[in-house]
Tab-separated table of C-alpha atoms and ligand atoms in Angstrom:
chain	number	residue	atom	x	y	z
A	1117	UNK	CA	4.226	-1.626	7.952
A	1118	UNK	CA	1.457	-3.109	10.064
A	1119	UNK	CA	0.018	-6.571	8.957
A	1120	UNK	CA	-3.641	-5.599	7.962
A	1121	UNK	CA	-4.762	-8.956	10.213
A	1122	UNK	CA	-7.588	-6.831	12.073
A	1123	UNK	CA	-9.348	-6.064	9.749
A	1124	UNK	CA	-9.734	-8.969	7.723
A	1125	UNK	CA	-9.750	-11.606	10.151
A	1126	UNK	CA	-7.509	-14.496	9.913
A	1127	UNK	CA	-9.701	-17.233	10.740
A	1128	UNK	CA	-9.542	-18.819	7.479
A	1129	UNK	CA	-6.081	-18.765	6.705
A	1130	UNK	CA	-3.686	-21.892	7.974
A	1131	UNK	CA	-1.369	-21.179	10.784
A	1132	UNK	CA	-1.443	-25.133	11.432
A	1133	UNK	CA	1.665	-26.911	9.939
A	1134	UNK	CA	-0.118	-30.302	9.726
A	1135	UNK	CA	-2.158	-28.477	7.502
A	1136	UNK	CA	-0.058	-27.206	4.900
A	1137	UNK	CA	-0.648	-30.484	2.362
A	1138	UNK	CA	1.344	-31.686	-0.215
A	1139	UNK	CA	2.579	-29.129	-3.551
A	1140	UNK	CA	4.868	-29.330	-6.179
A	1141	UNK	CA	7.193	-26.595	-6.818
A	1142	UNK	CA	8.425	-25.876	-10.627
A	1143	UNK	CA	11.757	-26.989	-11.202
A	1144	UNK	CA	14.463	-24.667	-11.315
A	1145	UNK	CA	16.755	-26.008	-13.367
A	1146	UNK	CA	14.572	-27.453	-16.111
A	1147	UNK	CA	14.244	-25.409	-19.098
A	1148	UNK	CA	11.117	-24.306	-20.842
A	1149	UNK	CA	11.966	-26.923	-23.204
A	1150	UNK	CA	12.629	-29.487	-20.692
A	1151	UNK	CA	16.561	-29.460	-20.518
A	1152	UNK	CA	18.265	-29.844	-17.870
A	1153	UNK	CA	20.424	-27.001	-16.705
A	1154	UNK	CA	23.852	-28.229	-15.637
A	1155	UNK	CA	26.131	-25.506	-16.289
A	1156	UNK	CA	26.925	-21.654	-15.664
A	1157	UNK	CA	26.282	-21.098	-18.870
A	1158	UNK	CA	23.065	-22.883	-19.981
A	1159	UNK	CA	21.716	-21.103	-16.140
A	1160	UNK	CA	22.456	-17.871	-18.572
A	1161	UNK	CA	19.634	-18.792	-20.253
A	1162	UNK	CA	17.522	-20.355	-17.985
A	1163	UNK	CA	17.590	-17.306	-16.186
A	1164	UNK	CA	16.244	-15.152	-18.595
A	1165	UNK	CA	13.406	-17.612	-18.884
A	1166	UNK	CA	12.588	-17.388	-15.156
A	1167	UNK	CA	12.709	-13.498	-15.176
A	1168	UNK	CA	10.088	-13.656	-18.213
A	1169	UNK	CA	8.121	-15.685	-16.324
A	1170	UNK	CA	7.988	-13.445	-13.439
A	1171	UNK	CA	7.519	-10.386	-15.540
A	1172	UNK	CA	4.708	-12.203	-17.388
A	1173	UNK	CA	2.619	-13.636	-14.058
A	1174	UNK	CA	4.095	-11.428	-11.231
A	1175	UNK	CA	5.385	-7.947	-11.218
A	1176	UNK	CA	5.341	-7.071	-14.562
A	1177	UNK	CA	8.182	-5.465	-16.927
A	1178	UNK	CA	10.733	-3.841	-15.941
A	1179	UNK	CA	12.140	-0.616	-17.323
A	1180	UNK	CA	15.726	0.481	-17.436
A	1181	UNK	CA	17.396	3.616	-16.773
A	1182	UNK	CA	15.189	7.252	-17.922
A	1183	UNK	CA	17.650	9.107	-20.666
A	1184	UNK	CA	17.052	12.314	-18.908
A	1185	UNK	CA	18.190	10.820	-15.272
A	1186	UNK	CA	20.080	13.744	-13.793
A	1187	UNK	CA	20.856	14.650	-10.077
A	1188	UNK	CA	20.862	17.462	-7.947
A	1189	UNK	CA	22.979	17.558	-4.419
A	1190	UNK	CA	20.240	19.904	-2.198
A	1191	UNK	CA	22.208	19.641	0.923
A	1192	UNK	CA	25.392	18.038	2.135
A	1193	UNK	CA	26.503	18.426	6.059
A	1194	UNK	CA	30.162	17.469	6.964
A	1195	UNK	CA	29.557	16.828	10.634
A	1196	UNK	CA	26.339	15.321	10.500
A	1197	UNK	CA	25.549	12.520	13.441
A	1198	UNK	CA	27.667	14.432	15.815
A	1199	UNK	CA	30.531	14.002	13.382
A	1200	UNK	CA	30.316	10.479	12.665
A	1201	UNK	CA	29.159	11.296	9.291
A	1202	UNK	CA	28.629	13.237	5.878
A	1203	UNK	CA	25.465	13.505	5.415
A	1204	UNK	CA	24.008	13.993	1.171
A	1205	UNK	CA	20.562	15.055	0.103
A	1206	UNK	CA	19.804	14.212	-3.268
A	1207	UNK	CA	17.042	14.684	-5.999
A	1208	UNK	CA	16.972	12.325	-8.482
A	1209	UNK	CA	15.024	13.616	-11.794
A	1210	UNK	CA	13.529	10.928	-14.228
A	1211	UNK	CA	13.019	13.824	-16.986
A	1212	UNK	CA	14.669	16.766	-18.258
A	1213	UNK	CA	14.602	19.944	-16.336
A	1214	UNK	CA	13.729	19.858	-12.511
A	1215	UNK	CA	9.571	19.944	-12.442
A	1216	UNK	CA	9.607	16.361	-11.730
A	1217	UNK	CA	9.007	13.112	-11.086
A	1218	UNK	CA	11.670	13.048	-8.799
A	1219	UNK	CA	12.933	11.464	-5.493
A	1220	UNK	CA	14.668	12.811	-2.716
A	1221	UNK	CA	17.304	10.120	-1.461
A	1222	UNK	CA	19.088	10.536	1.651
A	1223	UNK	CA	22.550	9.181	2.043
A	1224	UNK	CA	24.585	9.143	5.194
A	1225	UNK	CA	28.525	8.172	5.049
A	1226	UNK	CA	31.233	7.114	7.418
A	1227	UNK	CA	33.220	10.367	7.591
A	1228	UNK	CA	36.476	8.888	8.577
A	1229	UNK	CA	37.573	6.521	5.594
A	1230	UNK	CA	40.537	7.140	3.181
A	1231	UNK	CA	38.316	4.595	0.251
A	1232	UNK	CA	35.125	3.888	-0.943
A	1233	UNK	CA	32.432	2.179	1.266
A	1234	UNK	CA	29.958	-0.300	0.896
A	1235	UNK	CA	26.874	1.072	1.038
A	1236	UNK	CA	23.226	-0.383	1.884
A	1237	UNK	CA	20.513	0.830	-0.494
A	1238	UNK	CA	16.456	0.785	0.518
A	1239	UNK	CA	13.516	2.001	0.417
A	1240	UNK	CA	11.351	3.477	3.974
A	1241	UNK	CA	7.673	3.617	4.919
A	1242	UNK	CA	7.030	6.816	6.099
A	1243	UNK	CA	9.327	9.596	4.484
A	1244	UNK	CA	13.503	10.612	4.935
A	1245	UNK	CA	12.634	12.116	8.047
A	1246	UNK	CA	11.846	9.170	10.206
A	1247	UNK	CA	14.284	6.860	9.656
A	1248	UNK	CA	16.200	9.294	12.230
A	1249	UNK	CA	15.650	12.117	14.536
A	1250	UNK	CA	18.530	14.245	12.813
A	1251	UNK	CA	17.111	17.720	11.805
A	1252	UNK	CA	18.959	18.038	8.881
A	1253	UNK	CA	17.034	15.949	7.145
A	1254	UNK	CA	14.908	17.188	4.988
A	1255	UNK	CA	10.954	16.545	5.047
A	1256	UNK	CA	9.725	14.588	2.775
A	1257	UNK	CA	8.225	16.193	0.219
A	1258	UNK	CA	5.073	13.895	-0.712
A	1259	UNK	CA	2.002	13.185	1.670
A	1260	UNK	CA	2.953	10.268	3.700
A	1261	UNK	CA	1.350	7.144	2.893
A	1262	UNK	CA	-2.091	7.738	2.490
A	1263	UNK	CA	-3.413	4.155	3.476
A	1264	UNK	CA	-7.395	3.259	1.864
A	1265	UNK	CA	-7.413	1.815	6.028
A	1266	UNK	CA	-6.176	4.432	8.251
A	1267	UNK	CA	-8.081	6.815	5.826
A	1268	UNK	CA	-5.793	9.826	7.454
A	1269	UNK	CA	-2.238	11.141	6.809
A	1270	UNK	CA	0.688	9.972	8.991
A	1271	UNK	CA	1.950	12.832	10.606
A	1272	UNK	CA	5.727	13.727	9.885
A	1273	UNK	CA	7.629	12.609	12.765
A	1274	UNK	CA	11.451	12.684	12.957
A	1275	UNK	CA	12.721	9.531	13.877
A	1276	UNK	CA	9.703	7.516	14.415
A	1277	UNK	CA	11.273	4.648	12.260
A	1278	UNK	CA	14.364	4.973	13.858
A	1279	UNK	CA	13.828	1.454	15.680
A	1280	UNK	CA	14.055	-0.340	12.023
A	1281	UNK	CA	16.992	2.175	10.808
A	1282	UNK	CA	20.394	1.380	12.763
A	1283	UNK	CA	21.864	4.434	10.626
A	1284	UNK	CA	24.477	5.240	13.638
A	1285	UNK	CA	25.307	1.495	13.864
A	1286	UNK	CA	25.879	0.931	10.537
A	1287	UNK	CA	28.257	4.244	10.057
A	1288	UNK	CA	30.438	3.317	12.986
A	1289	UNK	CA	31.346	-0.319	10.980
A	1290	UNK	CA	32.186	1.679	7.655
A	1291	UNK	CA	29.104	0.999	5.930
A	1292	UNK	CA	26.829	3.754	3.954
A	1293	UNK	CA	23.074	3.912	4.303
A	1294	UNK	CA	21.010	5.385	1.437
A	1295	UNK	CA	16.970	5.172	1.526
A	1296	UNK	CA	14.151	7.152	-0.291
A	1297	UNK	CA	10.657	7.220	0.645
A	1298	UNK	CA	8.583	4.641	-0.982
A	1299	UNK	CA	5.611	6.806	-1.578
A	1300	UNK	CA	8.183	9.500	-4.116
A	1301	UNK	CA	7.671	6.627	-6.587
A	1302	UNK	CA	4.062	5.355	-6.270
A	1303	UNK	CA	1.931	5.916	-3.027
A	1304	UNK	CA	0.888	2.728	-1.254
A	1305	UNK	CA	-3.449	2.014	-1.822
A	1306	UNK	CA	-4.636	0.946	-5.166
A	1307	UNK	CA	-5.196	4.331	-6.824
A	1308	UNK	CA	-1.621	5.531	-5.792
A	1309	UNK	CA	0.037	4.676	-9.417
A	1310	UNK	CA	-2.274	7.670	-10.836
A	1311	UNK	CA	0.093	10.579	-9.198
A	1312	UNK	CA	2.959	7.955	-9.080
A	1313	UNK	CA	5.842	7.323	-11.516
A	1314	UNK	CA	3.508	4.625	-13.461
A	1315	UNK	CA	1.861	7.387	-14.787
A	1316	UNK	CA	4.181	10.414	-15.080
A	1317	UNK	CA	6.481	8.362	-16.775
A	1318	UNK	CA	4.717	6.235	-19.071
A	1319	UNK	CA	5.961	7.991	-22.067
A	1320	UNK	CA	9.518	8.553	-20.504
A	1321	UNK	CA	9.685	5.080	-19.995
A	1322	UNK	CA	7.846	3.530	-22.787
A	1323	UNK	CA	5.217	1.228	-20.387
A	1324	UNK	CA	1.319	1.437	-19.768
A	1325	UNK	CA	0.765	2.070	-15.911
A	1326	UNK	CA	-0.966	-1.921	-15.968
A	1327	UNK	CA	2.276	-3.413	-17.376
A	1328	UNK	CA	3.930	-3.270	-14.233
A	1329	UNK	CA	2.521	-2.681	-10.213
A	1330	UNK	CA	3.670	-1.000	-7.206
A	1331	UNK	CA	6.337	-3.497	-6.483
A	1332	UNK	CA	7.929	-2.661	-9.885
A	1333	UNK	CA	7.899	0.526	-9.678
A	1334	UNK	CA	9.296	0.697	-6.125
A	1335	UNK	CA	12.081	-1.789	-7.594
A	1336	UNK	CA	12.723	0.401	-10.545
A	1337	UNK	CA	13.133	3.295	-7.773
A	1338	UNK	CA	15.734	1.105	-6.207
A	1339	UNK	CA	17.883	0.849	-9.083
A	1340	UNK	CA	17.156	4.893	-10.050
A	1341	UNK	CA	19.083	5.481	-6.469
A	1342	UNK	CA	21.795	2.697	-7.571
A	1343	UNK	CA	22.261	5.215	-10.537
A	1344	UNK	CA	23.228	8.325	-8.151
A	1345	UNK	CA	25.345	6.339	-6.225
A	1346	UNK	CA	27.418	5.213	-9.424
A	1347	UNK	CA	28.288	8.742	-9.560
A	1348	UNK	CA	29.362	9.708	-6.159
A	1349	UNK	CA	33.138	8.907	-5.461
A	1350	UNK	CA	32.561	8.192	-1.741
A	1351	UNK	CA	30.520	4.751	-2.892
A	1352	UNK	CA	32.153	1.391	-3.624
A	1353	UNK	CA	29.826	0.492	-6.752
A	1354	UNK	CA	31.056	-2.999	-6.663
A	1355	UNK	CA	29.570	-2.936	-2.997
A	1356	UNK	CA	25.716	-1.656	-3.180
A	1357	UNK	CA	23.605	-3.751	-0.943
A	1358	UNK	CA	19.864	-3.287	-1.507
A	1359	UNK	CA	17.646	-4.331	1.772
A	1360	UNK	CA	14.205	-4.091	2.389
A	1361	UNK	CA	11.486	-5.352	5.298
A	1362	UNK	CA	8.234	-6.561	4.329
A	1363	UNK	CA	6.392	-4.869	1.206
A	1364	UNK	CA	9.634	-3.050	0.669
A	1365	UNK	CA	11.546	-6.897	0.715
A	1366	UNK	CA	9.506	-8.059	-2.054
A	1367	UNK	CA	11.007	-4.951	-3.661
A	1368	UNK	CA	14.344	-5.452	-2.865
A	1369	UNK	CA	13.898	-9.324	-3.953
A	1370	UNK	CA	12.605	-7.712	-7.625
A	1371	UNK	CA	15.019	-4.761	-8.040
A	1372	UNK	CA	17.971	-7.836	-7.399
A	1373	UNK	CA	16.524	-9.669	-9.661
A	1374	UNK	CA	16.831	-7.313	-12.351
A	1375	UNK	CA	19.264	-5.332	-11.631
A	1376	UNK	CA	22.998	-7.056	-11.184
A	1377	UNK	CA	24.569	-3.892	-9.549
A	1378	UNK	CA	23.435	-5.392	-6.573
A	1379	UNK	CA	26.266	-6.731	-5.008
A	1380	UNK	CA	24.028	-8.377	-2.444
A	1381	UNK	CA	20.346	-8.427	-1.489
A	1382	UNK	CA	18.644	-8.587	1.822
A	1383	UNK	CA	14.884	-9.761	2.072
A	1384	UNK	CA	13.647	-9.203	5.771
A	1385	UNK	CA	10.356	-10.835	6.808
A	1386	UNK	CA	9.329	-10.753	2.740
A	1387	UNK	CA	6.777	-13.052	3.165
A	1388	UNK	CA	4.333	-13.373	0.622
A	1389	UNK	CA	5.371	-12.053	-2.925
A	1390	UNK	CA	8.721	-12.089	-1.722
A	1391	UNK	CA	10.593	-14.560	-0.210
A	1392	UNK	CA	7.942	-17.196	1.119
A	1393	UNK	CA	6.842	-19.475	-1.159
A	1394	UNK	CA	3.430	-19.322	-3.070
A	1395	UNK	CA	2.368	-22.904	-3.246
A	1396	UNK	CA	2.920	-23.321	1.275
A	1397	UNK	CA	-0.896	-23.117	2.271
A	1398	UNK	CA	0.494	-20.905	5.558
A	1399	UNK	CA	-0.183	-17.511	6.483
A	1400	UNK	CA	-1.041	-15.133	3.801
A	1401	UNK	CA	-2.579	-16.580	0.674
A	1402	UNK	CA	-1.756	-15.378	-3.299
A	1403	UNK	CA	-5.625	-14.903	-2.824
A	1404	UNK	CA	-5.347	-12.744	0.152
A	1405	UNK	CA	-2.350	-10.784	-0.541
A	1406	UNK	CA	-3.880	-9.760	-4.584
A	1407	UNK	CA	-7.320	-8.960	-3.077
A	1408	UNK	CA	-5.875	-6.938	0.082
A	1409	UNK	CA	-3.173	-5.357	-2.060
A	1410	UNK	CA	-4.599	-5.006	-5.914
A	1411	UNK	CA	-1.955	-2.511	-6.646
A	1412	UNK	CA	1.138	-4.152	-6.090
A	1413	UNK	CA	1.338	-7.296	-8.619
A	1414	UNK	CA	-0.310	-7.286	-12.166
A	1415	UNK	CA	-3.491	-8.509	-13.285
A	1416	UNK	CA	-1.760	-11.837	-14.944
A	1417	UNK	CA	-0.896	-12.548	-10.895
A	1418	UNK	CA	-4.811	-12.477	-10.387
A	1419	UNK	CA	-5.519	-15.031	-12.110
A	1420	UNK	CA	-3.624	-17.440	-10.272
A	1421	UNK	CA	-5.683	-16.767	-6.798
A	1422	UNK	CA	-7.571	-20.088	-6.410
A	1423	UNK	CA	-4.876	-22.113	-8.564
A	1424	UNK	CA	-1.422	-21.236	-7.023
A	1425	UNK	CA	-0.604	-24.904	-8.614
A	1426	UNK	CA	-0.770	-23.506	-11.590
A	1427	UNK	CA	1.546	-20.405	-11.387
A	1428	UNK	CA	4.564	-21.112	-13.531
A	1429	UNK	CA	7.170	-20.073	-11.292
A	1430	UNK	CA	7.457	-20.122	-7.250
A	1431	UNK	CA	9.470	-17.656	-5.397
A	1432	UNK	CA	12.663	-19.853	-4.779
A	1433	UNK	CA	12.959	-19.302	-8.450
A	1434	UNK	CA	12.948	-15.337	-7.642
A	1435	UNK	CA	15.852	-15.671	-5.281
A	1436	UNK	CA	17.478	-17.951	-7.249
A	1437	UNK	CA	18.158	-15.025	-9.737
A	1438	UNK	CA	20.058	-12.911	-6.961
A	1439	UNK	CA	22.794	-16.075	-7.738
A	1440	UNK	CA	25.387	-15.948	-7.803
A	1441	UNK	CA	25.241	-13.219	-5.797
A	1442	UNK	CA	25.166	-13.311	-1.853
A	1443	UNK	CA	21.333	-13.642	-0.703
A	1444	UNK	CA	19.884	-13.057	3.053
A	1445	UNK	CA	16.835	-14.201	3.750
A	1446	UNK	CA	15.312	-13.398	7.172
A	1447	UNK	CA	12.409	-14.203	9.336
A	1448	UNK	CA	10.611	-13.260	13.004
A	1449	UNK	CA	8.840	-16.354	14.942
A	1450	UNK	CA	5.838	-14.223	15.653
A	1451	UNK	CA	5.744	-13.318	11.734
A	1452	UNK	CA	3.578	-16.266	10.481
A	1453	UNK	CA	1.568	-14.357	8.097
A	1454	UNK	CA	4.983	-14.214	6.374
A	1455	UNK	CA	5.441	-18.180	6.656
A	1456	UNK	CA	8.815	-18.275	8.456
A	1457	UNK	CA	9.505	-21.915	6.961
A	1458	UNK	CA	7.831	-20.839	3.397
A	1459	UNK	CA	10.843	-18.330	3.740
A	1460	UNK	CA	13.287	-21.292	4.641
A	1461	UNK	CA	12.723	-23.477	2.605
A	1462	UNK	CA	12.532	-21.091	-0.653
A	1463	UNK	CA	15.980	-20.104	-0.008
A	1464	UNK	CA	16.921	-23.814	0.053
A	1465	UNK	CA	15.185	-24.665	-2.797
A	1466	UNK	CA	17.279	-21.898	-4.575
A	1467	UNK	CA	20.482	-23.599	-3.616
A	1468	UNK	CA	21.018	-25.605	-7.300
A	1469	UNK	CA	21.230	-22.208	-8.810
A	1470	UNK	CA	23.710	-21.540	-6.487
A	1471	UNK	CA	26.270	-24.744	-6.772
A	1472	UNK	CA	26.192	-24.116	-9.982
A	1473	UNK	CA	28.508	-21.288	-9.876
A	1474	UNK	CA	30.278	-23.851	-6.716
A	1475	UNK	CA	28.951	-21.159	-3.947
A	1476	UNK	CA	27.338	-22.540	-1.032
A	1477	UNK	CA	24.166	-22.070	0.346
A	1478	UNK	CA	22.459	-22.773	3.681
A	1479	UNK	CA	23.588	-26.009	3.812
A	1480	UNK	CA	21.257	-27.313	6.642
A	1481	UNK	CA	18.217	-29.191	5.554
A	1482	UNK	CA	16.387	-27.955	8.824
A	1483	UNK	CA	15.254	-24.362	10.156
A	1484	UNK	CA	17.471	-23.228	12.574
A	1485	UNK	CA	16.866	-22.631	15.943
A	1486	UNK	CA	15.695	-18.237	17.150
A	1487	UNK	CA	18.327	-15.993	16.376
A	1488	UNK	CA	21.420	-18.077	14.692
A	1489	UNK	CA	22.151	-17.504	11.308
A	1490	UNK	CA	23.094	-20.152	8.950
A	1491	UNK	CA	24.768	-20.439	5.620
A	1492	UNK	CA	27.452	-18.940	3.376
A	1493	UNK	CA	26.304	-17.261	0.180
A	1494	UNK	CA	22.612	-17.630	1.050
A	1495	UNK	CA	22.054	-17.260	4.928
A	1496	UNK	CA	19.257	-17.037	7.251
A	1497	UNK	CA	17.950	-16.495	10.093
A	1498	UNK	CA	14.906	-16.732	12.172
A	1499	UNK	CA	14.909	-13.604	15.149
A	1500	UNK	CA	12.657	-13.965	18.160
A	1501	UNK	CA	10.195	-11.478	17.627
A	1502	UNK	CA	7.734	-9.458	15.693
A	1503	UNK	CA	7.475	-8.923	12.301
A	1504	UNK	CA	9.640	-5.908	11.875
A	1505	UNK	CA	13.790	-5.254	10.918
A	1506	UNK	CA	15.965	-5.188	14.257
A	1507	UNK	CA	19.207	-4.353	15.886
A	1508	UNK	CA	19.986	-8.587	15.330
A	1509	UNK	CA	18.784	-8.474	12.141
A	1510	UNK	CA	21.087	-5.528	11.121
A	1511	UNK	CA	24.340	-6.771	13.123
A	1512	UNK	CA	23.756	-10.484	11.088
A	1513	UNK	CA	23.351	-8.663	7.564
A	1514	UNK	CA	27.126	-6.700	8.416
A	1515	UNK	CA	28.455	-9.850	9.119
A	1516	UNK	CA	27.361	-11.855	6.246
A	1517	UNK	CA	28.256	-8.614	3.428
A	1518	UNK	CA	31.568	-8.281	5.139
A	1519	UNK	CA	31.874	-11.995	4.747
A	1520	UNK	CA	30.531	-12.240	1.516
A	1521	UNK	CA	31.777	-9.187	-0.433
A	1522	UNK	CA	35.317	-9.442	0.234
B	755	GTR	C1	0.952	-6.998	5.235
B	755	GTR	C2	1.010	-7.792	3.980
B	755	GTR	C3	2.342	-8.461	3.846
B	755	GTR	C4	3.487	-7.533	4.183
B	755	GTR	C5	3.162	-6.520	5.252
B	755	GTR	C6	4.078	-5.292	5.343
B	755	GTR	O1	-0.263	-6.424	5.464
B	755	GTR	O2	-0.015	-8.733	4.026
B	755	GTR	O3	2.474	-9.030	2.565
B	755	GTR	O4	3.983	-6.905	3.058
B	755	GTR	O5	1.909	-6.007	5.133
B	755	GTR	O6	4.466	-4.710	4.340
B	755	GTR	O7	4.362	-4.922	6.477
């Protein structure tokens, strides 16, 4: 989505470097009792520490899986994409019977493979329907993202996020795409959780609509469409990739976090919340992002807006629970409300997590250069650009999952 700069100015947020000044991040692999984590196994524990903490200060809890999940197939096509692929329509139920809450996934597969496929699993902006111009696909059902600063109604256009959605690319190198719309689980402005799932489910799932935020619940959606693709016999489950850009990365960093399924997880110009970390004075502040965005975090989170020092955990501890697990992190040079080196260096700070299972991370100690991609189990990359998700984004995150998940 489109950085809300305009309107609020960014004249007193840091885009100097020399500005940045000196923080301490937590450390990773000290305990809550001040051990020192040195194995797989004591990282067991340490790891449901850090997830607490996040829970507790961030994002909020984290429900599992509805007892009444059930899905129905509303439309398959055999020759969709001129032929390329199968083409699945699915609503996913989080109660009993077929009123609703539900969400309408959309899943596009390779038709010419004998086995299973990996398949890449996130969330869109702005409804099924635009993430291609295929008619076939079904409109989405919910009023598009009714923003609190466009004040009006996207209209429905087929394909108009095609740009960020390389759905023919990634059929033609064997992969599966699945998305959902975002807004099917809680619409994005701060009074969206009272028609979303954070209400209509509060019984279902046993959690007050203030327990979590918007960022939990479009996690929680993440893993819901995990659930479906358990089931369907075309799907490598070992091999379920969840992505996301922006908002929808911070997502895709939570629902890998709690959710091991995952096989691998893809943040794309995260940025605050997500991959960048908190304590960087660069680019968008804890302050900013709460205050612009009220919905999306708890109230705990709040109270860390003038004293970031003070939040227990910093986000290299987030991605350090995607380990041992293969992690992408990736940025845009013109993205510096996201903090491009926040970004970096979070993923390198996650690397101890990381050796302790003997995977390797980045390696470098220095940001690469535009548009080369570094690392084995965590990469990254920084693309020449805009803040947005790319045809070089895409062709680096085959790469590294056909790499990585061998
Ligand atoms: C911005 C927000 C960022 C990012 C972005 C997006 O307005 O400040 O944290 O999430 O939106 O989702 O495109």
């Amino acid at each position: 989505l489109h950085v809300s700069l305009p309107l609020f100015g960014q004249e007193t947020f840091n885009y100097d470097e020399g500005k940045v000044g000196e923080y301490t991040l937590p450390s990773l692999l000290t305990s809550n009792s001040g051990d020192i984590v040195t194995n797989e196994k004591e990282w067991k524990q340490r790891r449901a520490e850090i997830l607490q903490l996040f829970q507790e200060n961030v994002y909020g809890k984290c429900p599992g899986k509805p007892k009444h999940i059930h899905f129905e197939i509303k439309k398959i096509n055999k020759n969709a994409l001129a032929g390329k692929a199968i083409s699945k329509q699915v609503r996913i139920f989080f109660t009993k019977g077929n009123k609703g809450p539900y969400m309408d996934v959309l899943l596009y597969l390779p038709s010419h493979t004998s086995k299973p496929v990996p398949v890449f699993v996130g969330l869109n902006f702005k409804g099924n329907q635009s993430v291609n111009t295929d008619s076939t696909i079904l409109l989405s059902e919910k009023q598009p993202e009714l923003s609190k600063y466009t004040k009006k109604n996207d209209p429905m256009i087929r394909g108009n996020q095609s740009e960020r959605w390389e759905v023919e690319t990634l059929i033609e190198n064997g992969f599966a795409t699945a998305t959902a719309y975002y807004g099917d689980l809680e619409l994005d402005y701060p009074e969206g959780w009272q028609s979303g799932i954070r209400t209509s489910l509060q019984t279902e799932l046993g959690i007050k609509p203030d327990e979590w935020g918007a960022i939990g619940a479009w996690a929680w959606g993440l893993s819901r469409i995990t659930d479906y693709l358990e089931t369907d016999k075309q799907v490598n489950p070992k091999k379920i990739i969840v992505h996301g850009h922006s908002r929808l990365g911070k997502a895709a960093l939570w629902a890998g976090a709690n959710d091991t399924r995952f096989a691998a997880v893809i943040s794309n110009n995260s940025g605050e919340g997500g991959a960048a970390l908190a304590r960087r004075w660069f680019g968008e502040t804890t302050n900013r992002i709460n205050t612009n965005f009220p919905h999306w975090f708890i109230g705990q989170y709040k109270t860390f807006n003038n004293n970031v020092q003070n939040l227990p955990v910093d986000q290299h501890m987030l991605l350090a629970l995607i380990a041992p697990r293969p992690l992408y992190v990736a940025s845009a040079t013109e993205d510096l409300w996201a903090d491009p080196k926040g970004e970096f260096l979070s993923a390198k700070n996650a690397e101890p997590a990381y050796t302790l299972f003997g995977k390797k991370g980045l390696e470098n100690t220095e940001m690469p250069p535009p548009d080369t991609s570094i690392g084995k189990t965590i990469r990254y990359h920084i693309r020449t650009g805009k803040h947005n998700i790319l045809l070089f984004d895409w062709l680096q995150y085959m790469v590294f999952v056909s790499s990585n998940l061998k």
